[in-house]
Amino acid sequence: MLTISFTVVLFLAVSCPLRRAQPHGFHDIEKRSYGYEHDLLYKVDIYKCGIPLVIRTTVLEYPEPRLFRYSLIMAVNIRNHLLNGTQDCATIVSGGVGNKFVRIKLRSQMGEGLNFTIKIYGLHM
């Protein structure tokens, strides 16, 4: 019994720091509601090059302002393609899964650029 508990404690002590030590470039978001086969409603690649001492931000809205779509969002996938260890982040500000709209804010670290792919899946109503 002592060896089993020691093995579990040793495994937790070794594996937990490894989980926290993942590269910071992997700030991806995937929110989804499982169940149906979803259609790709929207896909966009956003790229902005870095400018020294400047934080790059972008706000993306789906559907675009003054447009209305009758599609229910079932999944949002935001993928960061910069693997340089920066802490670029994506935040769903409003809407999202279960709504007919979503507003996403993308933010880079100072002096770094943005390179995100955003996919929105849903059901046509």
Coordinates of C-alpha atoms in Angstrom, one line a residue, residues 6-91:
F6 CA 4.2 6.8 -3.2
T7 CA 3.8 6.1 -6.9
V8 CA 0.7 8.3 -7.1
V9 CA 2.3 11.2 -5.2
L10 CA 5.4 10.9 -7.4
F11 CA 3.3 10.9 -10.6
L12 CA 1.3 14.0 -9.4
A13 CA 4.5 15.8 -8.4
V14 CA 6.1 15.1 -11.8
S15 CA 3.1 15.6 -14.1
C16 CA 1.6 18.8 -12.6
P17 CA 4.6 21.0 -13.3
L18 CA 4.7 19.6 -16.9
R19 CA 1.2 20.7 -17.5
R20 CA 1.9 24.2 -16.3
A21 CA 5.1 24.4 -18.4
Q22 CA 3.3 24.3 -21.8
P23 CA 4.4 26.9 -24.3
H24 CA 2.4 30.1 -23.9
G25 CA 1.7 30.3 -27.7
F26 CA -1.1 27.8 -27.3
H27 CA -3.9 30.2 -26.2
D28 CA -6.6 28.5 -28.3
I29 CA -10.3 28.6 -27.6
E30 CA -12.8 25.9 -28.6
K31 CA -16.3 26.2 -27.3
R32 CA -18.9 23.8 -28.7
S33 CA -22.2 22.3 -28.1
Y34 CA -22.1 18.7 -29.1
G35 CA -24.8 16.7 -30.8
Y36 CA -25.3 17.6 -34.4
E37 CA -23.2 17.8 -37.5
H38 CA -22.6 21.6 -37.9
D39 CA -22.1 23.6 -41.0
L40 CA -19.1 26.0 -41.3
L41 CA -20.8 29.4 -41.1
Y42 CA -17.7 31.7 -41.1
K43 CA -13.9 31.3 -41.4
V44 CA -11.3 34.1 -41.3
D45 CA -7.6 34.3 -41.0
I46 CA -6.4 37.3 -39.1
Y47 CA -2.7 38.4 -39.5
K48 CA -1.1 41.6 -38.2
C49 CA 2.6 42.0 -38.1
G50 CA 4.3 43.2 -34.9
I51 CA 5.3 46.8 -34.3
P52 CA 7.9 47.5 -31.6
L53 CA 6.3 48.8 -28.4
V54 CA 2.8 48.4 -29.7
I55 CA 0.1 46.0 -28.6
R56 CA -2.0 44.8 -31.5
T57 CA -5.8 44.3 -30.9
T58 CA -8.6 43.4 -33.2
V59 CA -12.3 43.0 -32.5
L60 CA -14.2 40.6 -34.8
E61 CA -18.0 40.4 -35.0
Y62 CA -20.1 37.7 -36.6
P63 CA -22.3 38.4 -38.4
E64 CA -20.8 41.7 -39.6
P65 CA -22.5 44.8 -38.3
R66 CA -25.9 45.7 -39.9
L67 CA -26.3 42.1 -41.1
F68 CA -28.6 39.5 -39.6
R69 CA -28.3 35.7 -40.1
Y70 CA -30.7 33.1 -39.0
S71 CA -28.0 30.6 -37.9
L72 CA -27.5 29.4 -34.4
I73 CA -23.9 29.2 -33.4
M74 CA -23.0 25.7 -32.1
A75 CA -19.2 25.9 -32.0
V76 CA -16.4 28.6 -32.0
N77 CA -12.8 27.5 -32.7
I78 CA -10.1 30.1 -32.4
R79 CA -6.6 28.9 -33.2
N80 CA -3.3 30.8 -32.6
H81 CA -0.7 30.0 -35.2
L82 CA 2.2 31.9 -33.5
L83 CA 4.4 29.4 -31.7
N84 CA 7.0 31.8 -30.5
G85 CA 6.0 31.6 -26.8
T86 CA 4.1 34.8 -26.6
Q87 CA 1.0 35.2 -24.6
D88 CA -1.4 36.3 -27.4
C89 CA -5.0 35.9 -26.2
A90 CA -8.4 35.6 -27.6
T91 CA -11.5 36.4 -25.6

